[in-house]
Short mmCIF file of C-alpha atoms in Angstrom, two decimals:
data_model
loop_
_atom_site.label_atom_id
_atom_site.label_comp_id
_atom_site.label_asym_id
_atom_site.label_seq_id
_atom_site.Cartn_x
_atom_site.Cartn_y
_atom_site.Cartn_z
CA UNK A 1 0.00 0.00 0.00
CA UNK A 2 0.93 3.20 -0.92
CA UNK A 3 2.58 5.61 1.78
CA UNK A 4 1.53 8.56 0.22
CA UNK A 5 -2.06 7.26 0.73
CA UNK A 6 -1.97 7.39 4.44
CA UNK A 7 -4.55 10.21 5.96
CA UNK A 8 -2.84 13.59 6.50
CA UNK A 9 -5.32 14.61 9.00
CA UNK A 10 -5.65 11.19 10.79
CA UNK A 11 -4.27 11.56 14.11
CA UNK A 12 -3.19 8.29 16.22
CA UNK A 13 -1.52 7.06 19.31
CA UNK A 14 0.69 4.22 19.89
CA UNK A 15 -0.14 3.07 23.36
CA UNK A 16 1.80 0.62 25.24
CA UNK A 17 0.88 -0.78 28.78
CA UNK A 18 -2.77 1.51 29.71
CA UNK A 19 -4.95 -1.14 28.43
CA UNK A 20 -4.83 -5.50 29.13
CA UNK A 21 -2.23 -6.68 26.75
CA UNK A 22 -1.32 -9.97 25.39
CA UNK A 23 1.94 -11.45 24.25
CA UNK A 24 0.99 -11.24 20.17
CA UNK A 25 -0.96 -8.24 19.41
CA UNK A 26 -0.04 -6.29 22.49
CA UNK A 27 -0.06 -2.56 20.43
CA UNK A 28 -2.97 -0.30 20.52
CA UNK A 29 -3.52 2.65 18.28
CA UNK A 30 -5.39 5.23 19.04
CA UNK A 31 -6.90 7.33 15.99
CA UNK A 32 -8.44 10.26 17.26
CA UNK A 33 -7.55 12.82 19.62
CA UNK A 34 -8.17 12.68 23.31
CA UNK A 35 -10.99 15.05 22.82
CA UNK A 36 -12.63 13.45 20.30
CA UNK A 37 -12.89 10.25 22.49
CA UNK A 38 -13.70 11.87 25.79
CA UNK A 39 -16.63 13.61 23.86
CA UNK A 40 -17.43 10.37 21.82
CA UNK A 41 -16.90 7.83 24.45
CA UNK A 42 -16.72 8.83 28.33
CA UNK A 43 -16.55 5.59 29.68
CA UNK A 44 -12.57 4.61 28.58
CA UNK A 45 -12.97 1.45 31.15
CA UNK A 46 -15.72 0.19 28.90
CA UNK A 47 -13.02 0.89 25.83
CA UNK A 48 -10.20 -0.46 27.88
CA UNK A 49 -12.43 -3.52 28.50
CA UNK A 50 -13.60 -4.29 24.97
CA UNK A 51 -10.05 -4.07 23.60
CA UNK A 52 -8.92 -6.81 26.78
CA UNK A 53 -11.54 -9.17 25.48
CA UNK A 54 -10.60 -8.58 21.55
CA UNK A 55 -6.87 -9.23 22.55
CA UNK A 56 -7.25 -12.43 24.52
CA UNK A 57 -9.38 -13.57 21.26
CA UNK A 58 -7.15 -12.76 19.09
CA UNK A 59 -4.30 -14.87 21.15
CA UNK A 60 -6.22 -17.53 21.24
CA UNK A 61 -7.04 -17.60 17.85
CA UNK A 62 -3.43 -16.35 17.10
CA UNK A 63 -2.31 -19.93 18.90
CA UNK A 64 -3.62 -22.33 16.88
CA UNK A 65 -4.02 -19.66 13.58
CA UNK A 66 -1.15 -17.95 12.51
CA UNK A 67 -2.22 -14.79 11.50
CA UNK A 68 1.01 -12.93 10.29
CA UNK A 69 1.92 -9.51 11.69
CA UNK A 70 -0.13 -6.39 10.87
CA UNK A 71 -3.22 -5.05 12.20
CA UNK A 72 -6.50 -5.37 13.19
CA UNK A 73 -8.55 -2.59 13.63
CA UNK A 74 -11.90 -1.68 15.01
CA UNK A 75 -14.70 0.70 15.04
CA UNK A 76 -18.22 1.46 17.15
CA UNK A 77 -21.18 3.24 16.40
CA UNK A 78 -23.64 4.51 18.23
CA UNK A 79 -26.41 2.74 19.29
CA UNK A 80 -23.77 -0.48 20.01
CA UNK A 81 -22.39 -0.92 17.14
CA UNK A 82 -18.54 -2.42 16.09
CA UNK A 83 -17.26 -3.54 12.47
CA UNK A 84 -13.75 -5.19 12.19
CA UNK A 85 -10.99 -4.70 9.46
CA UNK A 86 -7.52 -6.05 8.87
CA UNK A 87 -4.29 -5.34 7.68
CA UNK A 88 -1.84 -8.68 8.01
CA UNK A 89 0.66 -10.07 5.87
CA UNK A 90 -0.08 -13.66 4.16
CA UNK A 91 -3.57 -14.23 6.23
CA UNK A 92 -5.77 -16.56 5.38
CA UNK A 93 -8.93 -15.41 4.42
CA UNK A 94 -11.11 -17.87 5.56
CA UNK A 95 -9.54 -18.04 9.38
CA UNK A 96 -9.90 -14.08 9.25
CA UNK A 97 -13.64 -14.16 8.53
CA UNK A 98 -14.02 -16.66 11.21
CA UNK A 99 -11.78 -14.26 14.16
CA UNK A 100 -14.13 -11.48 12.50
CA UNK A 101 -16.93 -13.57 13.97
CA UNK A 102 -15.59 -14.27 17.08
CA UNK A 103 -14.32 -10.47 17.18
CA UNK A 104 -18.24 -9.33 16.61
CA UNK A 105 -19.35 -11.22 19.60
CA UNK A 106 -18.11 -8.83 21.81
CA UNK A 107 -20.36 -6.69 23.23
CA UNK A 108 -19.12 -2.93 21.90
CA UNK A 109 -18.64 -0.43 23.88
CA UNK A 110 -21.00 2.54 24.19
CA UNK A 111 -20.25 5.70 21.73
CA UNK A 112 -22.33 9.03 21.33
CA UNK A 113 -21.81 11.63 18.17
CA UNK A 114 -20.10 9.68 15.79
CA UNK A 115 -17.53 6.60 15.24
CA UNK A 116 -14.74 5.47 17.28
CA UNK A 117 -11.66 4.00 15.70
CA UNK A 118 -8.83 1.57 17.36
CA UNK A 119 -5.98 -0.95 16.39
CA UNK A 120 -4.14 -3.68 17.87
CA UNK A 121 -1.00 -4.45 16.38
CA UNK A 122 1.91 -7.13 16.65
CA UNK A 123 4.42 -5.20 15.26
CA UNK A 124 7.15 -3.77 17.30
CA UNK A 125 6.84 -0.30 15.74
CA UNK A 126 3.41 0.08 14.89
CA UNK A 127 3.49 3.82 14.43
CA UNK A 128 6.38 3.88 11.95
CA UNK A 129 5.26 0.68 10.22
CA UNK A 130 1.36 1.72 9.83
CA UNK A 131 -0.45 0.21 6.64
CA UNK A 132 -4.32 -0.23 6.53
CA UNK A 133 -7.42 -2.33 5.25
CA UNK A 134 -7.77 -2.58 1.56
CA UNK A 135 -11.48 -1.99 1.83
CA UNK A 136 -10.42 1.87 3.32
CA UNK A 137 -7.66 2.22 0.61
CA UNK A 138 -10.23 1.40 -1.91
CA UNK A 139 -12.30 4.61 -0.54
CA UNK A 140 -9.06 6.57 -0.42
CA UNK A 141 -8.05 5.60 -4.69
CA UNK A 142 -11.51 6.56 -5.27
CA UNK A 143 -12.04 9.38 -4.16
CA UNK A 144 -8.72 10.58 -4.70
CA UNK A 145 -8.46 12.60 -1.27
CA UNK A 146 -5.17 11.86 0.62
CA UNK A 147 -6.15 13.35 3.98
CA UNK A 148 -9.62 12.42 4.10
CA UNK A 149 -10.71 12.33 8.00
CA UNK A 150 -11.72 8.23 9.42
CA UNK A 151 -15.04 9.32 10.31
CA UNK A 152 -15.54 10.71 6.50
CA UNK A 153 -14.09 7.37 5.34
CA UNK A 154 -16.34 4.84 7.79
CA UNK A 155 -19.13 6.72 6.45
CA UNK A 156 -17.91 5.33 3.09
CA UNK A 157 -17.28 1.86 3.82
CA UNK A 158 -19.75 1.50 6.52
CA UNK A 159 -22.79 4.03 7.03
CA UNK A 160 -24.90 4.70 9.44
CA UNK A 161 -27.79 2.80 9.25
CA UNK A 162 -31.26 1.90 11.30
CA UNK A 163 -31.34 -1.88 10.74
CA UNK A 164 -34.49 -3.90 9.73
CA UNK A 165 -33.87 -5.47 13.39
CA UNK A 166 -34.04 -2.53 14.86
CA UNK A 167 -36.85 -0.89 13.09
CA UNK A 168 -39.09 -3.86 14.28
CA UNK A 169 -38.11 -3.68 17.73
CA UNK A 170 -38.24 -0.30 18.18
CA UNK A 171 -41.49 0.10 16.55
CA UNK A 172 -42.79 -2.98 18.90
CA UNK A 173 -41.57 -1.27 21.97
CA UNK A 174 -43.53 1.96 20.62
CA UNK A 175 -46.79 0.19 19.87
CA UNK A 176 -46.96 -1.04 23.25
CA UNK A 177 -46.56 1.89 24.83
CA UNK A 178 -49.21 3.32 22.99
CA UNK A 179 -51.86 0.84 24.85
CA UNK A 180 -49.70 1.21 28.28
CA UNK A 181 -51.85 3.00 31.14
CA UNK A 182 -49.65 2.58 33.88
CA UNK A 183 -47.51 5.77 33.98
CA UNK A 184 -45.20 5.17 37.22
CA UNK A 185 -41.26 5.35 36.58
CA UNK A 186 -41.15 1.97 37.11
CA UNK A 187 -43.58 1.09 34.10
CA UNK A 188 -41.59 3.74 31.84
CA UNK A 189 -38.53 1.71 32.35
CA UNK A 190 -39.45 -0.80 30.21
CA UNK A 191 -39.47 1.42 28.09
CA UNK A 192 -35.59 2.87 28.38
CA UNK A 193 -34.29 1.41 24.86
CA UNK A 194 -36.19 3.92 23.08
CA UNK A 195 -34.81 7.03 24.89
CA UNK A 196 -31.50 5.62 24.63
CA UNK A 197 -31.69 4.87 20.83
CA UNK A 198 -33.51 8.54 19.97
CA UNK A 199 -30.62 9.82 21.89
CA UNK A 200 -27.81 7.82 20.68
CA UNK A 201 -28.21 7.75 17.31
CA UNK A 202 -26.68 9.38 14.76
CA UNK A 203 -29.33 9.07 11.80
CA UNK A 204 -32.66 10.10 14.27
CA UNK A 205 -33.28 13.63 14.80
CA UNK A 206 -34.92 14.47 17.66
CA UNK A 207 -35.02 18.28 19.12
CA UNK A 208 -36.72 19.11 22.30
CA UNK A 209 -38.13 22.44 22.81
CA UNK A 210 -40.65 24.39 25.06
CA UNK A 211 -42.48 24.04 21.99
CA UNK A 212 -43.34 20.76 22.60
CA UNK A 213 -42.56 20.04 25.86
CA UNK A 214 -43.71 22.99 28.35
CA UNK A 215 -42.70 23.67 31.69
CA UNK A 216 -46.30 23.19 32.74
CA UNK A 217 -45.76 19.74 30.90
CA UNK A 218 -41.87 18.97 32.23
CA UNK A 219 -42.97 19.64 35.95
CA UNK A 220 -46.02 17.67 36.64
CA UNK A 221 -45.46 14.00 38.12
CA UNK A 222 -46.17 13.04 34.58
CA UNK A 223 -43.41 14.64 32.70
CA UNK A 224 -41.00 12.10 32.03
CA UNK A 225 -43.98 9.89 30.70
CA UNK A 226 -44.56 13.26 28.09
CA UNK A 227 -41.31 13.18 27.49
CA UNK A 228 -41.12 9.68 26.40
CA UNK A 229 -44.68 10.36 24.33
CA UNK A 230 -43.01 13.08 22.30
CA UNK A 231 -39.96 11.03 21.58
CA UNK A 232 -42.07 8.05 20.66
CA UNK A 233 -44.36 9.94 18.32
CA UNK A 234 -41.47 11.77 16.78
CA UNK A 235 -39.48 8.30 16.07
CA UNK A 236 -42.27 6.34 15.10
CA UNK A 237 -42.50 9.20 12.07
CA UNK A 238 -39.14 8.95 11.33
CA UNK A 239 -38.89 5.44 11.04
CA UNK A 240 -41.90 4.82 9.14
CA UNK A 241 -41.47 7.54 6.29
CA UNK A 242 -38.08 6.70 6.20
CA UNK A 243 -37.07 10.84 6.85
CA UNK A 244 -34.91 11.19 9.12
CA UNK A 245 -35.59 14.69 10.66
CA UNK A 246 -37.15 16.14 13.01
CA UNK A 247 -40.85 15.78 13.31
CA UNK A 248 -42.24 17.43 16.12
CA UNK A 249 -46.31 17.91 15.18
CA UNK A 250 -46.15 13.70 14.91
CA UNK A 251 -44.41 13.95 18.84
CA UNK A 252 -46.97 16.64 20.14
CA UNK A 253 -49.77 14.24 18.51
CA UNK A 254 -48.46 11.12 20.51
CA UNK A 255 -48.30 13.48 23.59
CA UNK A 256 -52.23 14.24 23.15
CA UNK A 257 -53.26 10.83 22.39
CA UNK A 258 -51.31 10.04 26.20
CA UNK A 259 -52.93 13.20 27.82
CA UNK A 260 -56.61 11.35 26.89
CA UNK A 261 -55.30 8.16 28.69
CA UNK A 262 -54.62 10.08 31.66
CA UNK A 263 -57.67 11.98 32.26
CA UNK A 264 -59.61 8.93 32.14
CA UNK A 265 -57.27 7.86 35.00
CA UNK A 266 -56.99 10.67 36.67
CA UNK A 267 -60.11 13.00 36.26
CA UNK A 268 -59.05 15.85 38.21
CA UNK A 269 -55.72 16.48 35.78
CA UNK A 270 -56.09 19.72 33.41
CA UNK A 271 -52.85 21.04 31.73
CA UNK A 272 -53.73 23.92 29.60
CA UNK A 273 -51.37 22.86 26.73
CA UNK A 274 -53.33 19.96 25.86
CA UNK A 275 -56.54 21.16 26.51
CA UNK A 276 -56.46 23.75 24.23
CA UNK A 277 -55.76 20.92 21.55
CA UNK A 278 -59.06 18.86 22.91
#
């Protein structure tokens, strides 16, 4: 692979010793900037952890596979989300796609506002002797940019994307809540995936305004189950039409149609922003 190839604005560190190492692919590489990860993922022990487990699988693999020097690297998404790569001399194809299985078991590591990207590496000078995946050369001789940023090229070779999984589940979750009556915090935590998708995501846009969501709204005993209403409303939309933006009348609706459940449970409730929509 060509040197002159490599990103010019990709920024990576060569840590030795902070995370669980291994005797074979005992080098991580870092390839964003500390603020980038602190913003992108806060909890380094769940990062620290994930790369523990992917090392011990790789040396077990490694034992009984040899898998040539290089390096494997690794990226999350939002929402829970990894993808593997590799860059190792004379590997056989077959035994990678089979570590790539193993590798995908692992649970990933939480992220918020965009990818993370990490490398293990067996070499001795990982830093100086850097090469990467074909697939993200490919994207680089394509598009003829020689300092395009990771995140720009992981949108390339793997975008964002709601899965058909997901969309069921999600749209399950909110079709159940539409019959729920029982409003207690307890009840709404069954309900906890959907907050944490809406706010996790990186294809769903949801804003939150006073708009929509009143302080006479946010500061009744009910306001978290409003809150949850609007969010549902607004993602059921979304995922549905297939547009991902913002769609606050379908939130406010979803709101209502919860408001009407209440006051048959509670006759003596009156909040003015949904009565004047009766």
């Amino acid at each position: 692979m060509k040197r002159k190839l490599l990103f010019i604005t990709l920024i990576f560190l060569c840590i030795s010793g902070t995370f669980a190492q291994t005797k074979d692919f005992g080098k991580i590489l870092l390839f964003q900037t500390n603020e980038v990860l602190n913003e992108r993922c806060p909890d380094v022990d769940a990062l620290s952890s994930y790369i523990g487990e992917a090392q011990a699988i790789v040396s077990d693999f490694n034992k009984e596979n040899v898998l040539g020097e290089g390096f494997i690297f690794f990226a999350f998404r939002p929402v829970k989300k990894s993808a593997v790569w590799y860059s190792l001399a004379n590997a056989d194809e077959k035994q990678l796609e089979q570590l790539k299985n193993k590798l995908l078991t692992i649970t990933p590591c939480s992220v918020q506002g965009g990818p993370v990207v990490c490398a293990i590496s067996n070499l001795e000078n990982p830093g100086q002797q850097l090469t990467f995946p074909k697939e993200w050369m490919d994207v680089l001789e394509k598009s003829g940019n020689n300092s395009m940023e990771v995140s720009a090229l992981l949108d390339e070779i793997w975008p964002s994307e709601i899965t058909k999984a997901e969309k069921t589940e999600l749209l399950k979750l909110i079709k159940k809540f539409k019959k729920e009556k029982d409003f207690t915090k307890e009840s709404l935590q069954k309900y906890s995936d959907i907050i944490e998708y809406a706010v996790l995501s990186d294809i769903i846009k949801i804003s939150i305004n006073s708009e929509c969501w009143p302080e006479e709204v946010s500061d009744t005993e009910y306001g978290s189950m409003f809150m949850l209403a609007y969010i549902c409303g607004n993602l059921e939309k979304q995922l549905n039409s297939g547009e991902y933006t913002n769609a606050q009348e379908e939130g406010i609706k979803f709101e209502l149609e919860k408001y009407k459940q209440l006051k048959k449970i509670d006759k003596n409730i009156s909040i003015s922003f949904f009565e004047d929509m009766l």
